[in-house]
Amino acid sequence: MAISEAGKRQLLEASRSLGVEIGDKLDRFSEYYDLLVAENEAINLTALNTETQVIHKHFVDSLTCFLSGRLEGFLKGIDVGTGGGFPGIPLAIVNSGLDLFLLDATRKKVEFVNRVCDRLGLPNAHALWNRAEVLGQQAAHREAYDRVVTRAVSPLNSLYELCLPLLKVGGFLIAQKGPEVEGEIASARSVEGKLGGRLLEVIHLKLPVIGDPRSLVIVEKVAPTPDKYPRRPGAPQKNPLS
Ligand code: SAM
């Protein structure tokens, strides 16, 4: 099912108010929507199932990552815990210079994301089935990315251990969070330094049109991550660093 004409106008206008121009890419968003709706029941990709919810709470919400000002140009990135492709697929549609790996630990979700990449013809997006802790200890992925993006995966104290080992020194983590992020930030303050990160800024924002509050937590990788991190699979989330 394609996005309705009214839905396309909403998506165009909401993106524009984020400073993101998607005019010639609307058909790709529409095809993505079509696949999400067709496969959601079988794979359980999202609880949001009206057109308006998908447009605003998935597509536009993902595009708010551009408000970080750190996703333009040619970059190698990874979306940790992409699920049904958020925020990675919308970012890869908009910036074809962003070479983006879409990582998830759940095979059926990764297979879905792979089908989306094929159908939309996104040569800059690559679905990857694995755990972040495993990739973080592999030479091909450790400290290999300019950007890590992530949404709704883990609290910051464990998220940092999943994400920061993947970043090059000088790269940035852009973590999408809800409005009440200060407590999480406080309990992760001692963790980011252990992993070579430094909290740079928190951008508070509201989703265009629907006004839902969100924040972007931006962490810079300022030093190499010690070899012992990430710990074995499961450990960062079961027993977060403190
Ligand atoms: N980012 C998507 C979104 O916002 O719609 C999906 C969020 S979903 C709540 C969390 C996803 O993170 C799940 O698909 C799960 O399989 C994945 N995940 C959790 N821990 C992970 C890990 N250690 N490595 C890779 N993926 C992980």
JSON list of C-alpha atoms and ligand atoms in Angstrom, two decimals, residues 58 81-83 86 103-106 109 130-133 151-153 162 237, ligand 1:
[
{"chain": "A", "resi": 58, "resn": "HIS", "atom": "CA", "xyz": [9.18, 6.51, 12.24]},
{"chain": "A", "resi": 81, "resn": "GLY", "atom": "CA", "xyz": [19.78, -2.15, 16.64]},
{"chain": "A", "resi": 82, "resn": "THR", "atom": "CA", "xyz": [18.04, -0.95, 13.49]},
{"chain": "A", "resi": 83, "resn": "GLY", "atom": "CA", "xyz": [14.96, -3.22, 13.93]},
{"chain": "A", "resi": 86, "resn": "PHE", "atom": "CA", "xyz": [15.01, 3.07, 11.96]},
{"chain": "A", "resi": 103, "resn": "LEU", "atom": "CA", "xyz": [22.85, -3.88, 12.30]},
{"chain": "A", "resi": 104, "resn": "ASP", "atom": "CA", "xyz": [20.46, -6.01, 14.28]},
{"chain": "A", "resi": 105, "resn": "ALA", "atom": "CA", "xyz": [20.72, -9.14, 16.39]},
{"chain": "A", "resi": 106, "resn": "THR", "atom": "CA", "xyz": [17.36, -10.49, 15.14]},
{"chain": "A", "resi": 109, "resn": "LYS", "atom": "CA", "xyz": [14.40, -8.12, 11.00]},
{"chain": "A", "resi": 130, "resn": "ASN", "atom": "CA", "xyz": [25.07, -9.76, 14.36]},
{"chain": "A", "resi": 131, "resn": "ARG", "atom": "CA", "xyz": [25.38, -8.38, 17.86]},
{"chain": "A", "resi": 132, "resn": "ALA", "atom": "CA", "xyz": [27.09, -5.06, 18.44]},
{"chain": "A", "resi": 133, "resn": "GLU", "atom": "CA", "xyz": [29.35, -6.66, 21.08]},
{"chain": "A", "resi": 151, "resn": "ARG", "atom": "CA", "xyz": [17.22, 4.53, 18.55]},
{"chain": "A", "resi": 152, "resn": "ALA", "atom": "CA", "xyz": [15.36, 2.65, 21.29]},
{"chain": "A", "resi": 153, "resn": "VAL", "atom": "CA", "xyz": [17.98, -0.02, 21.97]},
{"chain": "A", "resi": 162, "resn": "LEU", "atom": "CA", "xyz": [27.62, -1.33, 22.40]},
{"chain": "A", "resi": 237, "resn": "GLN", "atom": "CA", "xyz": [22.97, -4.94, 28.81]},
{"chain": "B", "resi": 1, "resn": "SAM", "atom": "N1", "xyz": [15.94, 1.07, 16.22]},
{"chain": "B", "resi": 1, "resn": "SAM", "atom": "C1", "xyz": [14.66, 0.48, 15.88]},
{"chain": "B", "resi": 1, "resn": "SAM", "atom": "C2", "xyz": [13.53, 1.45, 16.11]},
{"chain": "B", "resi": 1, "resn": "SAM", "atom": "O1", "xyz": [13.74, 2.47, 16.79]},
{"chain": "B", "resi": 1, "resn": "SAM", "atom": "O2", "xyz": [12.41, 1.20, 15.62]},
{"chain": "B", "resi": 1, "resn": "SAM", "atom": "C3", "xyz": [14.42, -0.82, 16.66]},
{"chain": "B", "resi": 1, "resn": "SAM", "atom": "C4", "xyz": [14.28, -0.65, 18.13]},
{"chain": "B", "resi": 1, "resn": "SAM", "atom": "S1", "xyz": [13.95, -2.19, 18.94]},
{"chain": "B", "resi": 1, "resn": "SAM", "atom": "C5", "xyz": [13.09, -1.67, 20.35]},
{"chain": "B", "resi": 1, "resn": "SAM", "atom": "C6", "xyz": [15.57, -2.64, 19.53]},
{"chain": "B", "resi": 1, "resn": "SAM", "atom": "C7", "xyz": [16.35, -3.47, 18.53]},
{"chain": "B", "resi": 1, "resn": "SAM", "atom": "O3", "xyz": [17.70, -3.55, 18.98]},
{"chain": "B", "resi": 1, "resn": "SAM", "atom": "C8", "xyz": [15.83, -4.87, 18.38]},
{"chain": "B", "resi": 1, "resn": "SAM", "atom": "O4", "xyz": [15.54, -5.12, 17.01]},
{"chain": "B", "resi": 1, "resn": "SAM", "atom": "C9", "xyz": [16.98, -5.75, 18.88]},
{"chain": "B", "resi": 1, "resn": "SAM", "atom": "O5", "xyz": [17.09, -6.97, 18.16]},
{"chain": "B", "resi": 1, "resn": "SAM", "atom": "C10", "xyz": [18.18, -4.85, 18.68]},
{"chain": "B", "resi": 1, "resn": "SAM", "atom": "N2", "xyz": [19.30, -5.10, 19.61]},
{"chain": "B", "resi": 1, "resn": "SAM", "atom": "C11", "xyz": [19.24, -5.11, 20.97]},
{"chain": "B", "resi": 1, "resn": "SAM", "atom": "N3", "xyz": [20.46, -5.37, 21.48]},
{"chain": "B", "resi": 1, "resn": "SAM", "atom": "C12", "xyz": [21.30, -5.53, 20.42]},
{"chain": "B", "resi": 1, "resn": "SAM", "atom": "C13", "xyz": [22.69, -5.84, 20.31]},
{"chain": "B", "resi": 1, "resn": "SAM", "atom": "N4", "xyz": [23.44, -6.05, 21.40]},
{"chain": "B", "resi": 1, "resn": "SAM", "atom": "N5", "xyz": [23.24, -5.91, 19.08]},
{"chain": "B", "resi": 1, "resn": "SAM", "atom": "C14", "xyz": [22.46, -5.73, 17.97]},
{"chain": "B", "resi": 1, "resn": "SAM", "atom": "N6", "xyz": [21.14, -5.45, 18.02]},
{"chain": "B", "resi": 1, "resn": "SAM", "atom": "C15", "xyz": [20.56, -5.36, 19.23]}
]
